[in-house]
Short mmCIF file of N, CA and C in Angstrom, two decimals:
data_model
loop_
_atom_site.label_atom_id
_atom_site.label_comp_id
_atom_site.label_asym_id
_atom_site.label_seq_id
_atom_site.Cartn_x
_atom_site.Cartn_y
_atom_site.Cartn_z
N UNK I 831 0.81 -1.19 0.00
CA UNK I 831 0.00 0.00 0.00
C UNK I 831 0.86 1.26 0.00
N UNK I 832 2.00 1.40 0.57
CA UNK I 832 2.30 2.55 0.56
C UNK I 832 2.56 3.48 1.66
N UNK I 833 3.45 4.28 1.58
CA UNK I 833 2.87 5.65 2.59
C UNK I 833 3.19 7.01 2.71
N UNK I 834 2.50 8.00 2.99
CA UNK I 834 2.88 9.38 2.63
C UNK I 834 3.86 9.80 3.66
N UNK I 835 5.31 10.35 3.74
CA UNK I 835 6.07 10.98 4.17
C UNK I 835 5.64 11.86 4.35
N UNK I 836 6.38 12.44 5.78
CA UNK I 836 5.79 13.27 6.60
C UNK I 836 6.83 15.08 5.66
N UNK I 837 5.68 15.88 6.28
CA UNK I 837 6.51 17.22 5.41
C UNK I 837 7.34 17.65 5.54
N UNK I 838 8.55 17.88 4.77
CA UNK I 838 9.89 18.06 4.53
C UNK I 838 11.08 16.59 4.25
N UNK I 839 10.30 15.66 4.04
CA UNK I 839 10.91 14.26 3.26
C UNK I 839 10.75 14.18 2.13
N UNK I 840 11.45 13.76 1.97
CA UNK I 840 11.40 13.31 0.04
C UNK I 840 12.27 11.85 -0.06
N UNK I 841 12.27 11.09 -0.73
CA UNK I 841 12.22 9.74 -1.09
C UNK I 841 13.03 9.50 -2.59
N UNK I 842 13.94 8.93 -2.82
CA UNK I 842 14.35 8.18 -4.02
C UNK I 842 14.52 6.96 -3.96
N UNK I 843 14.05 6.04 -5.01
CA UNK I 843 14.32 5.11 -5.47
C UNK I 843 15.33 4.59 -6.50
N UNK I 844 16.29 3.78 -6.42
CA UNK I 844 17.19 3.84 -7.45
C UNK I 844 17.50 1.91 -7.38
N UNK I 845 17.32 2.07 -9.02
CA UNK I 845 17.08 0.71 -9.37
C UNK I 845 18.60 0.88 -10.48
N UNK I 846 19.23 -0.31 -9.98
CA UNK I 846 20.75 -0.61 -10.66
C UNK I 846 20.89 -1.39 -11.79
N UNK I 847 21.10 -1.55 -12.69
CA UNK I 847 21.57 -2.50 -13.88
C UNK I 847 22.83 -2.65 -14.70
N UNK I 848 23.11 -3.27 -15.07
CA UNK I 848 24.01 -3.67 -16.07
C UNK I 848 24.23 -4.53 -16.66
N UNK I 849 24.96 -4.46 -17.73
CA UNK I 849 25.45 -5.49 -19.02
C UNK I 849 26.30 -6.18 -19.02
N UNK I 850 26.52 -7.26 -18.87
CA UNK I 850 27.66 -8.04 -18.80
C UNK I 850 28.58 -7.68 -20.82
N UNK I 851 27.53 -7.86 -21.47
CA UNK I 851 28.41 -7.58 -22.57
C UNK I 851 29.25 -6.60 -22.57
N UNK I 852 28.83 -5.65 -22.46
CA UNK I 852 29.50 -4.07 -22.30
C UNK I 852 29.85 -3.57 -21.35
N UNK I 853 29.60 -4.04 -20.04
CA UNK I 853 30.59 -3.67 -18.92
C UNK I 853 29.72 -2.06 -19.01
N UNK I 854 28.47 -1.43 -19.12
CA UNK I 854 28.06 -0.72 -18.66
C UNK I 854 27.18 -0.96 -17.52
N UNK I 855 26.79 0.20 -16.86
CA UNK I 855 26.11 0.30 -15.93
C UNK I 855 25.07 1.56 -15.75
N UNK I 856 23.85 1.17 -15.32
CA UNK I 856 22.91 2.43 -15.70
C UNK I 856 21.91 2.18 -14.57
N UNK I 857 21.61 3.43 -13.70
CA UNK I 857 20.63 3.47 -12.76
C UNK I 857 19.57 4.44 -13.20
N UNK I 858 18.69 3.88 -12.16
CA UNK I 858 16.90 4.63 -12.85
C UNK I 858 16.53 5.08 -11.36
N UNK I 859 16.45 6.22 -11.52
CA UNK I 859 15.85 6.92 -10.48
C UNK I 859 14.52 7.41 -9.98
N UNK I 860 13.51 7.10 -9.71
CA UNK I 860 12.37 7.87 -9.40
C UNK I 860 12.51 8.97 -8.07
N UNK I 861 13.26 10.13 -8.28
CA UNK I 861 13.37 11.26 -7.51
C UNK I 861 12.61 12.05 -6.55
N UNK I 862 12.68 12.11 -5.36
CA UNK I 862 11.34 13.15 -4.89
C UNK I 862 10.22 12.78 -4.33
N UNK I 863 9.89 12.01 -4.20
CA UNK I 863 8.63 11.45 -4.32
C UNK I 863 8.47 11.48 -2.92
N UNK I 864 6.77 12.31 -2.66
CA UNK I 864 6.47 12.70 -1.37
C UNK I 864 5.88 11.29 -0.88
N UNK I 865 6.18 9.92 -0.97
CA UNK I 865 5.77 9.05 -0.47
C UNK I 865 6.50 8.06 -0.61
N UNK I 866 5.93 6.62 -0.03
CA UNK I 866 6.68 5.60 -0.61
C UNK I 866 5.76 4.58 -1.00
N UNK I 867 5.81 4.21 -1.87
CA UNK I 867 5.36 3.14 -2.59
C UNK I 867 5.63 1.80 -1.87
N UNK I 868 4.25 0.65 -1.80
CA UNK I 868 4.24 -0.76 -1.47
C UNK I 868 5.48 -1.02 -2.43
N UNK I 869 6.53 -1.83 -1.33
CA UNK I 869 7.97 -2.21 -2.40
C UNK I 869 7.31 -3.72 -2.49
N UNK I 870 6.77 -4.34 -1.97
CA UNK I 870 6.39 -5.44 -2.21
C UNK I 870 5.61 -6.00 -3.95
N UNK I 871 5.81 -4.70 -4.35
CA UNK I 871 4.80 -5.21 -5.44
C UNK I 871 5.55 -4.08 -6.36
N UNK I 872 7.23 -3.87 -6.36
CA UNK I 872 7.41 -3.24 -7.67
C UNK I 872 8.40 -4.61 -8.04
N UNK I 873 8.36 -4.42 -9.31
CA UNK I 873 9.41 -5.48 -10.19
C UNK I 873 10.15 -4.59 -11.22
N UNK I 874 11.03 -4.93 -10.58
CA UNK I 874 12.91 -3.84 -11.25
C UNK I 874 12.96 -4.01 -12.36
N UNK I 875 12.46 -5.80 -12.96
CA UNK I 875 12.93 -6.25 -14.41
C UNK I 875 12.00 -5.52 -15.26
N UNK I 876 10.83 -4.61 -14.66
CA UNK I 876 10.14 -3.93 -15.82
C UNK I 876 10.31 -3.01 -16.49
N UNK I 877 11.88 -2.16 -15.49
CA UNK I 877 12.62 -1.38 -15.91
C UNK I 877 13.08 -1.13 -17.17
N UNK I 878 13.63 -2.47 -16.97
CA UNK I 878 14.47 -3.33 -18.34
C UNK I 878 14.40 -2.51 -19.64
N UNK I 879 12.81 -2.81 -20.15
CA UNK I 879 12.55 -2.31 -21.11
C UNK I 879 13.06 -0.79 -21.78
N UNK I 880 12.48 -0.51 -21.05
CA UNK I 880 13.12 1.14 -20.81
C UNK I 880 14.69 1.80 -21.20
N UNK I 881 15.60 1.03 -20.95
CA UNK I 881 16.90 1.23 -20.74
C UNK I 881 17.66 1.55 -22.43
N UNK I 882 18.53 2.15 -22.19
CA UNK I 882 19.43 2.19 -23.87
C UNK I 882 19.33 0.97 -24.10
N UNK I 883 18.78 1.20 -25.87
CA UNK I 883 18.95 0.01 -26.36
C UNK I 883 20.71 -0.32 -27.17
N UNK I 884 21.51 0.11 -26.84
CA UNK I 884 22.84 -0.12 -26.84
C UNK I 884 23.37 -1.76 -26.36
N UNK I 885 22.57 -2.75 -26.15
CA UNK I 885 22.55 -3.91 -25.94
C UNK I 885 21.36 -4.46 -25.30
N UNK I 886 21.32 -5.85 -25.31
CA UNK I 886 20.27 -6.61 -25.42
C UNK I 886 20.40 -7.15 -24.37
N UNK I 887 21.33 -7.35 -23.21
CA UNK I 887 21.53 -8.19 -22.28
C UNK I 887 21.76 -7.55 -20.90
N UNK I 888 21.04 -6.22 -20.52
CA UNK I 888 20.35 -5.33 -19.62
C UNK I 888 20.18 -6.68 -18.67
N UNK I 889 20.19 -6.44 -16.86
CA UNK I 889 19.96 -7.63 -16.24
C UNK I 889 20.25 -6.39 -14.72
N UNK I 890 19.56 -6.76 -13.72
CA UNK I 890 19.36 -6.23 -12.24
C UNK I 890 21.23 -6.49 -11.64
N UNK I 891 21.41 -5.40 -10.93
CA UNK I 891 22.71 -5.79 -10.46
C UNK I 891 22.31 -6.65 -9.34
N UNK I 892 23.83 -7.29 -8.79
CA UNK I 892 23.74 -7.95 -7.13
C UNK I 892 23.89 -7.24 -6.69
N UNK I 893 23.77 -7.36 -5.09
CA UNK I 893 24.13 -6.35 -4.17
C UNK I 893 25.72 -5.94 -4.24
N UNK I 894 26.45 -7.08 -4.64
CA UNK I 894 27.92 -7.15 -4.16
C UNK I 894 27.87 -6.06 -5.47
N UNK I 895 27.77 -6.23 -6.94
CA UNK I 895 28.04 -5.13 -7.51
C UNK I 895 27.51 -3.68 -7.37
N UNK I 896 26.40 -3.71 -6.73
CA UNK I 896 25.96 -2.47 -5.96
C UNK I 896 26.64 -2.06 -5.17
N UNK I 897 26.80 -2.72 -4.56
CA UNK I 897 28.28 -1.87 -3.68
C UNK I 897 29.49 -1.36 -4.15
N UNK I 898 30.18 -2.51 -5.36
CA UNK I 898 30.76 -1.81 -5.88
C UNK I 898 31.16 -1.07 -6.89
N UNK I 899 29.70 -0.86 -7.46
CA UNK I 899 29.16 0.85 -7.93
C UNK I 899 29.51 1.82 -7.24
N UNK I 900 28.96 1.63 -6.60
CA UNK I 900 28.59 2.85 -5.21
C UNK I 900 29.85 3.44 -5.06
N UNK I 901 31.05 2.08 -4.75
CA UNK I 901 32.25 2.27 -4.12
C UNK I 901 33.18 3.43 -4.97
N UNK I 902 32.97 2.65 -6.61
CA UNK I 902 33.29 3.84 -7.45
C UNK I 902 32.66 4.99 -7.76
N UNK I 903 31.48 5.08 -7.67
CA UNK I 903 30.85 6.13 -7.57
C UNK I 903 31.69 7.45 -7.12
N UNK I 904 31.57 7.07 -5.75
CA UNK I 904 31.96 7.88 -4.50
C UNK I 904 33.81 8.26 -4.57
N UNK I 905 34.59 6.94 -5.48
CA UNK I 905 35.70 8.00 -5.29
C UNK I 905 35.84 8.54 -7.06
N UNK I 906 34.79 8.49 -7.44
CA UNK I 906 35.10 9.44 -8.81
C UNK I 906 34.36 10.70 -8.06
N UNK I 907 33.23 11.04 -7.61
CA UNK I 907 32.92 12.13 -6.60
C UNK I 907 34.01 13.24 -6.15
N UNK I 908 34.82 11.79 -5.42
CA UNK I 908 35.72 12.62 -4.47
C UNK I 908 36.88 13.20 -5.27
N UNK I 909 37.07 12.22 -6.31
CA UNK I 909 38.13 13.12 -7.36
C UNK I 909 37.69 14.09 -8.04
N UNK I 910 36.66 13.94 -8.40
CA UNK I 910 36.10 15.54 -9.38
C UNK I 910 36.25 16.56 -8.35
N UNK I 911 35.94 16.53 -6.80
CA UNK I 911 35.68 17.69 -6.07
C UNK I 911 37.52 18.00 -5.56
N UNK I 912 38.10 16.81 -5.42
CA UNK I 912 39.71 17.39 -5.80
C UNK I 912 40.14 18.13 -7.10
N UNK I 913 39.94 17.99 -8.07
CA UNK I 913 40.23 18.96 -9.26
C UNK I 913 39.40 20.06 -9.49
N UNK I 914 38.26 20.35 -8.69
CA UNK I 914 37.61 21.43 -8.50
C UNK I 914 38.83 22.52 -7.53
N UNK I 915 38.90 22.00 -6.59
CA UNK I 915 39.35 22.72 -5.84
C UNK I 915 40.91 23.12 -5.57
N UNK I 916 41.48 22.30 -7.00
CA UNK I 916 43.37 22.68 -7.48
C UNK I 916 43.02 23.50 -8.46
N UNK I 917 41.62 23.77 -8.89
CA UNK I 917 42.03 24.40 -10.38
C UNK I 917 41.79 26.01 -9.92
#
């Protein structure tokens, strides 16, 4: 069912994927959202569709590669905000 966040919350959802062919990686965000949605009843793989069609073999990450997304994520972050702040 759901539920409405209280005022001054906001909510993202972020659903992870990637390609084993191509060694890309692409997240889908639903941003903002003054509530939260029954998670019991979303399915990630419907995402799928949606995604660059730049390959055919789109697939849900694991956690372990979610993490280490994330992991790179965070130090490409931290390097952009180092060359921000030498230049």
């Amino acid at each position: 069912m759901g539920y409405k966040l209280p005022t001054g919350c906001r909510a993202t959802l972020t659903f992870f994927y990637t390609s084993d062919a191509t060694g890309l990686d692409v997240t889908v965000c639903l941003a903002n959202s003054k509530g939260v949605p029954d998670l019991s009843v979303i399915d990630v793989d419907t995402y799928i569709h949606d995604l660059p069609d730049v390959t055919n073999d789109w697939r849900v990450m694991t956690d372990e590669e979610i993490a280490e997304y994330l992991r790179k994520e965070k130090g490409e972050q931290e390097k952009a905000l180092t060359v921000e702040a030498t230049d």
